[in-house]
């Protein structure tokens, strides 16, 4: 008999929970934040008097949940983590510190897109383009402006959630410090506008931004010179950038359609692939429903079994092509293709590269580590590599 653990949470009555703990599963209507961001906040807070274990226990979370590759948590839970870190920290400028110590890798694929961009301005524009992947974190805009004949770039951090000051501090601090790391240049903004009053640690602002900070402004924004916006990134990689953007577009599409049933089907396909049982009938049986019902419910979530299977195959293909002991024909058969040529066509359609070309680029150099990190589903250690502070 099939266990209820195979059925999406939304199909199970949880009204009589025995343990009394809060349910941190993701409601379909609530934005989900990258767990690495929440974990980074906790780790920085722990350096300044915050007891991580107390917060996790209070929210019925575990460290294991936060380090799972590709994990997301509901925005409401993330905000509670942020609120407790801010209130319990011994450091008044904790928001600035969280941003200052945030590596690009904490933002997962969005961070790696920034790292492989051509210029600082392009990196900021890519952050804007894929900002929604961070998960319900307000607005972010990068705009090039011509003011009185002088070009400058404006980063606008818009309206945020209730504990906005610390998050605005975090993003403002992150934008400048990560820009310096990506370019190797110690540039300073022309202006920094903050919508809140002076917080009492103005010297910290001066150290980060110089003498250009104005408080009690209408909007939150950073103004850069055109020269600084054009600074080249130290390690641009146009080929990898295109691959990363491809995956980011897939993730963006998933965020608008991926519900609990879809997630469960994807997980069951991954489990079944080890047994060679990934057809829709097998998965429907494990879900305790008919094939027709499964297809109908997936349709209501804006997807289909074939679309989910295709996504799983792509992720497994990317992982397996990095294992040099597997030849490409073996990989094609293990993924369920009857012919190598069919796999070649499918993979090229997904990534723009033939499997052999993709493997050669992985073997040849820097793309290897970056590809491993940009598809967290393809590695059990990806997120662990990314959560180091500093």
mmCIF file of C-alpha atoms in Angstrom:
data_model
loop_
_atom_site.group_PDB
_atom_site.id
_atom_site.type_symbol
_atom_site.label_atom_id
_atom_site.label_comp_id
_atom_site.label_asym_id
_atom_site.label_seq_id
_atom_site.Cartn_x
_atom_site.Cartn_y
_atom_site.Cartn_z
ATOM 1 C CA UNK A 1 0.000 0.000 0.000
ATOM 2 C CA UNK A 2 1.290 3.475 -0.860
ATOM 3 C CA UNK A 3 2.253 5.799 1.972
ATOM 4 C CA UNK A 4 0.733 9.236 2.428
ATOM 5 C CA UNK A 5 4.239 10.658 2.211
ATOM 6 C CA UNK A 6 3.980 10.247 -1.579
ATOM 7 C CA UNK A 7 0.914 12.489 -1.722
ATOM 8 C CA UNK A 8 1.294 16.296 -1.941
ATOM 9 C CA UNK A 9 0.708 18.057 1.350
ATOM 10 C CA UNK A 10 -2.273 19.968 -0.055
ATOM 11 C CA UNK A 11 -4.149 16.658 -0.495
ATOM 12 C CA UNK A 12 -3.662 15.602 3.141
ATOM 13 C CA UNK A 13 -5.769 16.826 6.059
ATOM 14 C CA UNK A 14 -3.302 18.304 8.573
ATOM 15 C CA UNK A 15 -5.922 19.729 10.914
ATOM 16 C CA UNK A 16 -5.164 17.089 13.553
ATOM 17 C CA UNK A 17 -1.380 17.472 13.718
ATOM 18 C CA UNK A 18 -0.035 15.440 16.641
ATOM 19 C CA UNK A 19 3.231 17.248 17.236
ATOM 20 C CA UNK A 20 1.695 20.713 17.510
ATOM 21 C CA UNK A 21 4.493 22.254 15.468
ATOM 22 C CA UNK A 22 3.885 25.003 12.955
ATOM 23 C CA UNK A 23 3.595 23.875 9.357
ATOM 24 C CA UNK A 24 6.350 25.492 7.280
ATOM 25 C CA UNK A 25 5.287 23.927 3.991
ATOM 26 C CA UNK A 26 4.847 26.406 1.187
ATOM 27 C CA UNK A 27 1.310 27.626 0.449
ATOM 28 C CA UNK A 28 0.808 27.915 -3.287
ATOM 29 C CA UNK A 29 -0.041 31.639 -3.012
ATOM 30 C CA UNK A 30 2.957 32.694 -0.906
ATOM 31 C CA UNK A 31 6.342 33.718 -2.382
ATOM 32 C CA UNK A 32 9.281 31.483 -1.482
ATOM 33 C CA UNK A 33 12.720 32.849 -0.593
ATOM 34 C CA UNK A 34 16.045 31.140 -1.343
ATOM 35 C CA UNK A 35 16.905 29.355 1.896
ATOM 36 C CA UNK A 36 20.582 30.288 1.450
ATOM 37 C CA UNK A 37 19.656 33.953 2.066
ATOM 38 C CA UNK A 38 17.923 33.102 5.341
ATOM 39 C CA UNK A 39 20.819 30.881 6.390
ATOM 40 C CA UNK A 40 23.324 33.640 5.609
ATOM 41 C CA UNK A 41 21.396 36.029 7.865
ATOM 42 C CA UNK A 42 21.489 33.478 10.673
ATOM 43 C CA UNK A 43 25.217 32.854 10.272
ATOM 44 C CA UNK A 44 26.090 36.550 10.332
ATOM 45 C CA UNK A 45 23.786 37.011 13.314
ATOM 46 C CA UNK A 46 25.548 34.170 15.134
ATOM 47 C CA UNK A 47 28.761 36.223 14.985
ATOM 48 C CA UNK A 48 27.006 38.990 16.900
ATOM 49 C CA UNK A 49 25.212 37.299 19.775
ATOM 50 C CA UNK A 50 22.301 35.615 17.986
ATOM 51 C CA UNK A 51 21.469 32.052 19.063
ATOM 52 C CA UNK A 52 20.659 30.273 15.792
ATOM 53 C CA UNK A 53 19.312 27.159 17.506
ATOM 54 C CA UNK A 54 16.758 29.182 19.473
ATOM 55 C CA UNK A 55 15.421 30.810 16.311
ATOM 56 C CA UNK A 56 15.246 27.532 14.399
ATOM 57 C CA UNK A 57 13.512 25.795 17.294
ATOM 58 C CA UNK A 58 11.021 28.647 17.638
ATOM 59 C CA UNK A 59 10.141 28.388 13.933
ATOM 60 C CA UNK A 60 10.175 24.561 13.850
ATOM 61 C CA UNK A 61 13.007 24.599 11.307
ATOM 62 C CA UNK A 62 16.240 22.636 11.082
ATOM 63 C CA UNK A 63 19.646 23.450 9.637
ATOM 64 C CA UNK A 64 19.238 20.448 7.355
ATOM 65 C CA UNK A 65 16.188 22.078 5.766
ATOM 66 C CA UNK A 66 18.087 25.283 5.023
ATOM 67 C CA UNK A 67 21.095 23.619 3.382
ATOM 68 C CA UNK A 68 19.161 21.324 1.040
ATOM 69 C CA UNK A 69 20.108 22.110 -2.596
ATOM 70 C CA UNK A 70 17.596 24.452 -4.198
ATOM 71 C CA UNK A 71 15.539 24.729 -0.993
ATOM 72 C CA UNK A 72 13.131 27.636 -0.540
ATOM 73 C CA UNK A 73 11.141 28.720 2.495
ATOM 74 C CA UNK A 74 7.909 30.748 2.718
ATOM 75 C CA UNK A 75 8.448 34.519 2.765
ATOM 76 C CA UNK A 76 6.600 34.773 6.087
ATOM 77 C CA UNK A 77 9.132 32.410 7.707
ATOM 78 C CA UNK A 78 12.064 34.296 6.179
ATOM 79 C CA UNK A 79 10.701 37.562 7.594
ATOM 80 C CA UNK A 80 10.456 36.001 11.051
ATOM 81 C CA UNK A 81 14.083 34.883 10.783
ATOM 82 C CA UNK A 82 15.125 38.371 9.716
ATOM 83 C CA UNK A 83 13.120 40.009 12.498
ATOM 84 C CA UNK A 84 14.662 37.796 15.178
ATOM 85 C CA UNK A 85 18.209 38.250 13.856
ATOM 86 C CA UNK A 86 17.759 42.039 13.909
ATOM 87 C CA UNK A 87 16.162 42.154 17.369
ATOM 88 C CA UNK A 88 18.627 39.747 19.016
ATOM 89 C CA UNK A 89 21.840 40.972 17.397
ATOM 90 C CA UNK A 90 24.311 42.963 19.491
ATOM 91 C CA UNK A 91 25.355 44.862 16.343
ATOM 92 C CA UNK A 92 23.175 47.902 15.516
ATOM 93 C CA UNK A 93 24.318 47.945 11.871
ATOM 94 C CA UNK A 94 23.503 44.255 11.338
ATOM 95 C CA UNK A 95 21.685 45.022 8.055
ATOM 96 C CA UNK A 96 24.790 46.599 6.524
ATOM 97 C CA UNK A 97 26.922 43.736 7.819
ATOM 98 C CA UNK A 98 24.693 41.043 6.309
ATOM 99 C CA UNK A 99 24.990 42.707 2.907
ATOM 100 C CA UNK A 100 28.721 43.347 3.235
ATOM 101 C CA UNK A 101 29.464 39.690 3.979
ATOM 102 C CA UNK A 102 27.095 38.216 1.383
ATOM 103 C CA UNK A 103 29.000 36.333 -1.361
ATOM 104 C CA UNK A 104 27.474 36.217 -4.845
ATOM 105 C CA UNK A 105 27.055 32.461 -4.487
ATOM 106 C CA UNK A 106 24.470 32.968 -1.744
ATOM 107 C CA UNK A 107 22.079 34.095 -4.492
ATOM 108 C CA UNK A 108 22.658 30.780 -6.284
ATOM 109 C CA UNK A 109 22.079 31.037 -10.035
ATOM 110 C CA UNK A 110 21.401 34.801 -9.891
ATOM 111 C CA UNK A 111 24.786 35.367 -8.265
ATOM 112 C CA UNK A 112 26.576 33.288 -10.880
ATOM 113 C CA UNK A 113 24.858 35.193 -13.666
ATOM 114 C CA UNK A 114 26.291 38.382 -12.153
ATOM 115 C CA UNK A 115 29.759 36.819 -11.871
ATOM 116 C CA UNK A 116 29.846 35.855 -15.555
ATOM 117 C CA UNK A 117 28.476 39.160 -16.913
ATOM 118 C CA UNK A 118 30.673 41.441 -19.024
ATOM 119 C CA UNK A 119 30.441 44.672 -17.011
ATOM 120 C CA UNK A 120 29.248 45.920 -13.645
ATOM 121 C CA UNK A 121 26.236 47.565 -15.248
ATOM 122 C CA UNK A 122 25.309 44.328 -16.997
ATOM 123 C CA UNK A 123 25.676 42.448 -13.703
ATOM 124 C CA UNK A 124 23.280 44.858 -11.966
ATOM 125 C CA UNK A 125 20.857 44.661 -14.913
ATOM 126 C CA UNK A 126 20.915 40.874 -14.709
ATOM 127 C CA UNK A 127 20.214 41.123 -10.982
ATOM 128 C CA UNK A 128 17.143 43.188 -11.877
ATOM 129 C CA UNK A 129 16.065 40.769 -14.611
ATOM 130 C CA UNK A 130 16.171 37.754 -12.292
ATOM 131 C CA UNK A 131 15.357 39.492 -9.003
ATOM 132 C CA UNK A 132 12.066 37.636 -8.674
ATOM 133 C CA UNK A 133 13.989 34.357 -8.312
ATOM 134 C CA UNK A 134 15.137 35.551 -4.878
ATOM 135 C CA UNK A 135 11.498 35.304 -3.816
ATOM 136 C CA UNK A 136 9.119 38.144 -2.877
ATOM 137 C CA UNK A 137 11.877 40.506 -1.777
ATOM 138 C CA UNK A 138 10.495 43.819 -3.062
ATOM 139 C CA UNK A 139 11.619 45.673 -6.177
ATOM 140 C CA UNK A 140 15.050 46.240 -7.699
ATOM 141 C CA UNK A 141 15.735 48.385 -10.772
ATOM 142 C CA UNK A 142 18.906 49.344 -12.634
ATOM 143 C CA UNK A 143 18.501 52.345 -14.935
ATOM 144 C CA UNK A 144 20.980 54.283 -17.075
ATOM 145 C CA UNK A 145 20.095 57.998 -17.058
ATOM 146 C CA UNK A 146 21.210 61.142 -18.849
ATOM 147 C CA UNK A 147 21.020 64.039 -16.401
ATOM 148 C CA UNK A 148 22.032 67.497 -17.647
ATOM 149 C CA UNK A 149 24.265 65.938 -20.267
ATOM 150 C CA UNK A 150 25.985 63.645 -17.746
ATOM 151 C CA UNK A 151 25.424 59.900 -17.859
ATOM 152 C CA UNK A 152 24.960 57.988 -14.646
ATOM 153 C CA UNK A 153 23.445 54.710 -13.527
ATOM 154 C CA UNK A 154 20.761 54.499 -10.875
ATOM 155 C CA UNK A 155 19.994 51.479 -8.733
ATOM 156 C CA UNK A 156 16.538 51.774 -7.218
ATOM 157 C CA UNK A 157 15.540 49.558 -4.300
ATOM 158 C CA UNK A 158 11.799 50.021 -4.023
ATOM 159 C CA UNK A 159 9.082 49.299 -1.492
ATOM 160 C CA UNK A 160 9.889 46.457 0.866
ATOM 161 C CA UNK A 161 8.286 44.411 3.583
ATOM 162 C CA UNK A 162 7.656 45.767 7.120
ATOM 163 C CA UNK A 163 11.197 45.497 8.531
ATOM 164 C CA UNK A 164 12.405 47.383 5.528
ATOM 165 C CA UNK A 165 15.318 49.385 6.921
ATOM 166 C CA UNK A 166 17.559 46.393 7.584
ATOM 167 C CA UNK A 167 16.747 44.757 4.250
ATOM 168 C CA UNK A 168 17.361 48.004 2.349
ATOM 169 C CA UNK A 169 20.665 48.347 4.216
ATOM 170 C CA UNK A 170 21.508 44.768 3.261
ATOM 171 C CA UNK A 171 20.775 45.229 -0.447
ATOM 172 C CA UNK A 172 22.491 48.633 -0.636
ATOM 173 C CA UNK A 173 25.582 47.275 1.107
ATOM 174 C CA UNK A 174 25.552 44.117 -1.036
ATOM 175 C CA UNK A 175 25.332 46.029 -4.330
ATOM 176 C CA UNK A 176 28.427 48.095 -3.588
ATOM 177 C CA UNK A 177 30.580 45.428 -1.924
ATOM 178 C CA UNK A 178 29.799 42.710 -4.474
ATOM 179 C CA UNK A 179 30.436 45.221 -7.262
ATOM 180 C CA UNK A 180 33.894 45.852 -5.848
ATOM 181 C CA UNK A 181 34.582 42.116 -5.636
ATOM 182 C CA UNK A 182 33.368 41.440 -9.175
ATOM 183 C CA UNK A 183 35.439 44.256 -10.702
ATOM 184 C CA UNK A 184 38.436 44.359 -8.361
ATOM 185 C CA UNK A 185 37.951 48.146 -8.125
ATOM 186 C CA UNK A 186 37.337 50.070 -4.898
ATOM 187 C CA UNK A 187 34.788 52.479 -6.393
ATOM 188 C CA UNK A 188 32.367 54.677 -4.440
ATOM 189 C CA UNK A 189 28.835 55.708 -5.454
ATOM 190 C CA UNK A 190 28.002 59.301 -6.351
ATOM 191 C CA UNK A 191 24.947 59.260 -4.082
ATOM 192 C CA UNK A 192 23.108 56.931 -1.736
ATOM 193 C CA UNK A 193 19.521 57.894 -0.832
ATOM 194 C CA UNK A 194 17.790 56.255 2.148
ATOM 195 C CA UNK A 195 14.085 56.642 2.922
ATOM 196 C CA UNK A 196 14.632 56.332 6.682
ATOM 197 C CA UNK A 197 16.204 58.677 9.234
ATOM 198 C CA UNK A 198 19.835 58.546 10.343
ATOM 199 C CA UNK A 199 20.146 55.294 12.310
ATOM 200 C CA UNK A 200 22.908 56.356 14.709
ATOM 201 C CA UNK A 201 25.854 54.589 13.086
ATOM 202 C CA UNK A 202 26.594 57.014 10.259
ATOM 203 C CA UNK A 203 30.314 56.189 10.376
ATOM 204 C CA UNK A 204 29.507 52.681 9.108
ATOM 205 C CA UNK A 205 27.752 54.253 6.123
ATOM 206 C CA UNK A 206 30.758 56.483 5.429
ATOM 207 C CA UNK A 207 33.141 53.540 5.500
ATOM 208 C CA UNK A 208 31.017 51.645 2.974
ATOM 209 C CA UNK A 209 29.756 54.433 0.725
ATOM 210 C CA UNK A 210 31.820 57.563 1.405
ATOM 211 C CA UNK A 211 30.321 60.984 2.199
ATOM 212 C CA UNK A 212 27.434 60.729 -0.253
ATOM 213 C CA UNK A 213 24.642 59.315 1.938
ATOM 214 C CA UNK A 214 21.395 61.270 2.358
ATOM 215 C CA UNK A 215 18.677 60.150 4.780
ATOM 216 C CA UNK A 216 14.931 60.956 4.943
ATOM 217 C CA UNK A 217 14.701 60.785 1.159
ATOM 218 C CA UNK A 218 11.613 59.943 -0.877
ATOM 219 C CA UNK A 219 13.160 56.844 -2.448
ATOM 220 C CA UNK A 220 15.951 54.361 -1.771
ATOM 221 C CA UNK A 221 18.570 54.457 -4.505
ATOM 222 C CA UNK A 222 22.260 54.309 -5.392
ATOM 223 C CA UNK A 223 23.696 56.580 -8.086
ATOM 224 C CA UNK A 224 26.858 55.455 -9.902
ATOM 225 C CA UNK A 225 28.996 57.225 -12.471
ATOM 226 C CA UNK A 226 28.802 55.925 -16.029
ATOM 227 C CA UNK A 227 32.505 55.044 -15.786
ATOM 228 C CA UNK A 228 31.913 52.807 -12.771
ATOM 229 C CA UNK A 229 28.886 51.160 -14.387
ATOM 230 C CA UNK A 230 31.120 50.277 -17.358
ATOM 231 C CA UNK A 231 33.811 48.622 -15.213
ATOM 232 C CA UNK A 232 34.605 45.141 -16.604
ATOM 233 C CA UNK A 233 33.905 42.030 -14.552
ATOM 234 C CA UNK A 234 37.115 40.151 -13.676
ATOM 235 C CA UNK A 235 35.982 36.759 -15.030
ATOM 236 C CA UNK A 236 33.305 37.204 -17.717
ATOM 237 C CA UNK A 237 32.151 34.051 -19.474
ATOM 238 C CA UNK A 238 29.579 34.596 -22.256
ATOM 239 C CA UNK A 239 29.110 30.874 -22.944
ATOM 240 C CA UNK A 240 28.407 30.024 -19.332
ATOM 241 C CA UNK A 241 26.297 33.174 -18.970
ATOM 242 C CA UNK A 242 23.959 31.941 -21.705
ATOM 243 C CA UNK A 243 23.648 28.546 -20.009
ATOM 244 C CA UNK A 244 22.910 30.183 -16.678
ATOM 245 C CA UNK A 245 20.269 32.423 -18.215
ATOM 246 C CA UNK A 246 18.646 29.395 -19.822
ATOM 247 C CA UNK A 247 18.338 27.698 -16.456
ATOM 248 C CA UNK A 248 17.182 30.938 -14.802
ATOM 249 C CA UNK A 249 14.375 31.249 -17.338
ATOM 250 C CA UNK A 250 13.312 27.683 -16.553
ATOM 251 C CA UNK A 251 13.323 28.466 -12.836
ATOM 252 C CA UNK A 252 11.337 31.653 -13.410
ATOM 253 C CA UNK A 253 8.725 29.705 -15.343
ATOM 254 C CA UNK A 254 8.616 27.084 -12.617
ATOM 255 C CA UNK A 255 8.107 29.700 -9.905
ATOM 256 C CA UNK A 256 4.889 30.830 -11.537
ATOM 257 C CA UNK A 257 3.522 27.320 -12.082
ATOM 258 C CA UNK A 258 5.287 24.939 -9.718
ATOM 259 C CA UNK A 259 2.871 23.768 -7.040
ATOM 260 C CA UNK A 260 2.986 20.948 -4.539
ATOM 261 C CA UNK A 261 1.745 18.264 -6.932
ATOM 262 C CA UNK A 262 4.347 19.232 -9.525
ATOM 263 C CA UNK A 263 7.130 19.105 -6.935
ATOM 264 C CA UNK A 264 5.983 15.676 -5.770
ATOM 265 C CA UNK A 265 5.828 14.303 -9.319
ATOM 266 C CA UNK A 266 9.325 15.608 -10.008
ATOM 267 C CA UNK A 267 10.674 13.942 -6.861
ATOM 268 C CA UNK A 268 8.984 10.643 -7.723
ATOM 269 C CA UNK A 269 10.414 10.738 -11.252
ATOM 270 C CA UNK A 270 13.877 11.236 -9.759
ATOM 271 C CA UNK A 271 13.341 8.266 -7.439
ATOM 272 C CA UNK A 272 11.862 6.132 -10.212
ATOM 273 C CA UNK A 273 14.682 6.884 -12.632
ATOM 274 C CA UNK A 274 16.983 4.757 -10.491
ATOM 275 C CA UNK A 275 14.604 1.826 -10.993
ATOM 276 C CA UNK A 276 13.835 2.589 -14.637
ATOM 277 C CA UNK A 277 10.191 3.321 -13.777
ATOM 278 C CA UNK A 278 9.348 6.860 -14.858
ATOM 279 C CA UNK A 279 6.223 6.443 -16.993
ATOM 280 C CA UNK A 280 3.087 8.322 -16.045
ATOM 281 C CA UNK A 281 1.211 5.159 -14.993
ATOM 282 C CA UNK A 282 3.860 4.252 -12.403
ATOM 283 C CA UNK A 283 3.964 7.772 -10.982
ATOM 284 C CA UNK A 284 0.156 8.023 -10.844
ATOM 285 C CA UNK A 285 0.021 4.732 -8.933
ATOM 286 C CA UNK A 286 2.515 6.047 -6.384
ATOM 287 C CA UNK A 287 0.368 9.171 -6.037
ATOM 288 C CA UNK A 288 -2.683 7.001 -5.286
ATOM 289 C CA UNK A 289 -4.613 8.304 -8.282
ATOM 290 C CA UNK A 290 -5.400 7.399 -11.867
ATOM 291 C CA UNK A 291 -3.291 8.499 -14.821
ATOM 292 C CA UNK A 292 -6.163 10.656 -16.041
ATOM 293 C CA UNK A 293 -6.563 12.384 -12.658
ATOM 294 C CA UNK A 294 -2.842 13.083 -12.432
ATOM 295 C CA UNK A 295 -2.744 14.621 -15.909
ATOM 296 C CA UNK A 296 -5.815 16.735 -15.147
ATOM 297 C CA UNK A 297 -4.399 18.070 -11.854
ATOM 298 C CA UNK A 298 -1.037 18.836 -13.446
ATOM 299 C CA UNK A 299 -2.893 20.728 -16.152
ATOM 300 C CA UNK A 300 -4.529 22.884 -13.468
ATOM 301 C CA UNK A 301 -1.015 23.760 -12.271
ATOM 302 C CA UNK A 302 -0.010 24.827 -15.772
ATOM 303 C CA UNK A 303 2.230 21.880 -16.583
ATOM 304 C CA UNK A 304 2.156 18.275 -17.784
ATOM 305 C CA UNK A 305 3.890 15.016 -17.005
ATOM 306 C CA UNK A 306 5.967 15.233 -20.186
ATOM 307 C CA UNK A 307 7.171 18.751 -19.288
ATOM 308 C CA UNK A 308 8.261 17.639 -15.810
ATOM 309 C CA UNK A 309 9.976 14.543 -17.224
ATOM 310 C CA UNK A 310 11.850 16.725 -19.716
ATOM 311 C CA UNK A 311 13.088 19.012 -16.909
ATOM 312 C CA UNK A 312 14.269 16.049 -14.816
ATOM 313 C CA UNK A 313 16.083 14.582 -17.809
ATOM 314 C CA UNK A 314 17.865 17.873 -18.465
ATOM 315 C CA UNK A 315 19.064 18.166 -14.864
ATOM 316 C CA UNK A 316 20.252 14.540 -14.799
ATOM 317 C CA UNK A 317 21.967 14.963 -18.166
ATOM 318 C CA UNK A 318 23.920 17.978 -16.903
ATOM 319 C CA UNK A 319 25.051 15.983 -13.878
ATOM 320 C CA UNK A 320 25.939 12.818 -15.790
ATOM 321 C CA UNK A 321 27.894 14.640 -18.503
ATOM 322 C CA UNK A 322 30.257 15.823 -15.774
ATOM 323 C CA UNK A 323 31.085 12.173 -14.980
ATOM 324 C CA UNK A 324 33.781 11.300 -17.501
ATOM 325 C CA UNK A 325 33.503 7.552 -16.874
ATOM 326 C CA UNK A 326 30.063 7.549 -18.540
ATOM 327 C CA UNK A 327 30.007 7.657 -22.322
ATOM 328 C CA UNK A 328 27.292 9.719 -23.945
ATOM 329 C CA UNK A 329 25.495 6.708 -25.424
ATOM 330 C CA UNK A 330 25.208 5.195 -21.927
ATOM 331 C CA UNK A 331 23.837 8.481 -20.625
ATOM 332 C CA UNK A 332 21.236 8.587 -23.402
ATOM 333 C CA UNK A 333 20.007 5.077 -22.555
ATOM 334 C CA UNK A 334 19.964 5.753 -18.792
ATOM 335 C CA UNK A 335 17.822 8.824 -19.421
ATOM 336 C CA UNK A 336 15.316 6.728 -21.345
ATOM 337 C CA UNK A 337 16.253 7.564 -24.936
ATOM 338 C CA UNK A 338 16.237 4.662 -27.385
ATOM 339 C CA UNK A 339 18.840 6.339 -29.604
ATOM 340 C CA UNK A 340 21.876 8.524 -28.942
ATOM 341 C CA UNK A 341 20.824 10.919 -31.720
ATOM 342 C CA UNK A 342 17.509 11.680 -29.993
ATOM 343 C CA UNK A 343 19.352 12.631 -26.808
ATOM 344 C CA UNK A 344 21.806 14.791 -28.770
ATOM 345 C CA UNK A 345 18.940 16.719 -30.360
ATOM 346 C CA UNK A 346 17.092 17.173 -27.074
ATOM 347 C CA UNK A 347 20.161 18.346 -25.152
ATOM 348 C CA UNK A 348 21.131 20.840 -27.852
ATOM 349 C CA UNK A 349 17.589 22.192 -27.810
ATOM 350 C CA UNK A 350 17.813 22.670 -24.021
ATOM 351 C CA UNK A 351 21.242 24.280 -23.802
ATOM 352 C CA UNK A 352 22.328 25.329 -27.282
ATOM 353 C CA UNK A 353 25.263 22.881 -27.071
ATOM 354 C CA UNK A 354 25.652 19.284 -28.184
ATOM 355 C CA UNK A 355 26.372 16.904 -25.261
ATOM 356 C CA UNK A 356 29.987 16.363 -26.364
ATOM 357 C CA UNK A 357 30.617 20.119 -26.682
ATOM 358 C CA UNK A 358 29.104 20.690 -23.240
ATOM 359 C CA UNK A 359 31.289 17.958 -21.707
ATOM 360 C CA UNK A 360 34.432 19.302 -23.405
ATOM 361 C CA UNK A 361 33.804 22.787 -21.998
ATOM 362 C CA UNK A 362 33.252 21.337 -18.530
ATOM 363 C CA UNK A 363 36.520 19.404 -18.761
ATOM 364 C CA UNK A 364 38.486 22.309 -20.226
ATOM 365 C CA UNK A 365 38.340 24.768 -17.354
ATOM 366 C CA UNK A 366 36.370 27.181 -15.204
ATOM 367 C CA UNK A 367 32.939 26.153 -16.441
ATOM 368 C CA UNK A 368 33.168 22.919 -14.431
ATOM 369 C CA UNK A 369 32.705 24.360 -10.944
ATOM 370 C CA UNK A 370 30.289 27.034 -12.075
ATOM 371 C CA UNK A 371 28.002 24.564 -13.839
ATOM 372 C CA UNK A 372 27.982 22.362 -10.748
ATOM 373 C CA UNK A 373 26.917 25.303 -8.616
ATOM 374 C CA UNK A 374 24.332 26.818 -10.927
ATOM 375 C CA UNK A 375 22.213 23.642 -10.991
ATOM 376 C CA UNK A 376 21.830 22.852 -7.266
ATOM 377 C CA UNK A 377 19.523 19.937 -8.113
ATOM 378 C CA UNK A 378 22.548 18.294 -9.750
ATOM 379 C CA UNK A 379 24.744 18.242 -6.639
ATOM 380 C CA UNK A 380 24.221 17.441 -2.981
ATOM 381 C CA UNK A 381 27.084 19.716 -1.952
ATOM 382 C CA UNK A 382 26.314 22.763 -4.083
ATOM 383 C CA UNK A 383 24.591 24.834 -1.437
ATOM 384 C CA UNK A 384 27.075 23.838 1.248
ATOM 385 C CA UNK A 385 29.799 25.396 -0.901
ATOM 386 C CA UNK A 386 27.832 28.601 -1.141
ATOM 387 C CA UNK A 387 26.883 29.308 2.479
ATOM 388 C CA UNK A 388 30.282 30.314 3.780
ATOM 389 C CA UNK A 389 30.294 33.848 5.139
ATOM 390 C CA UNK A 390 32.866 36.195 3.669
#
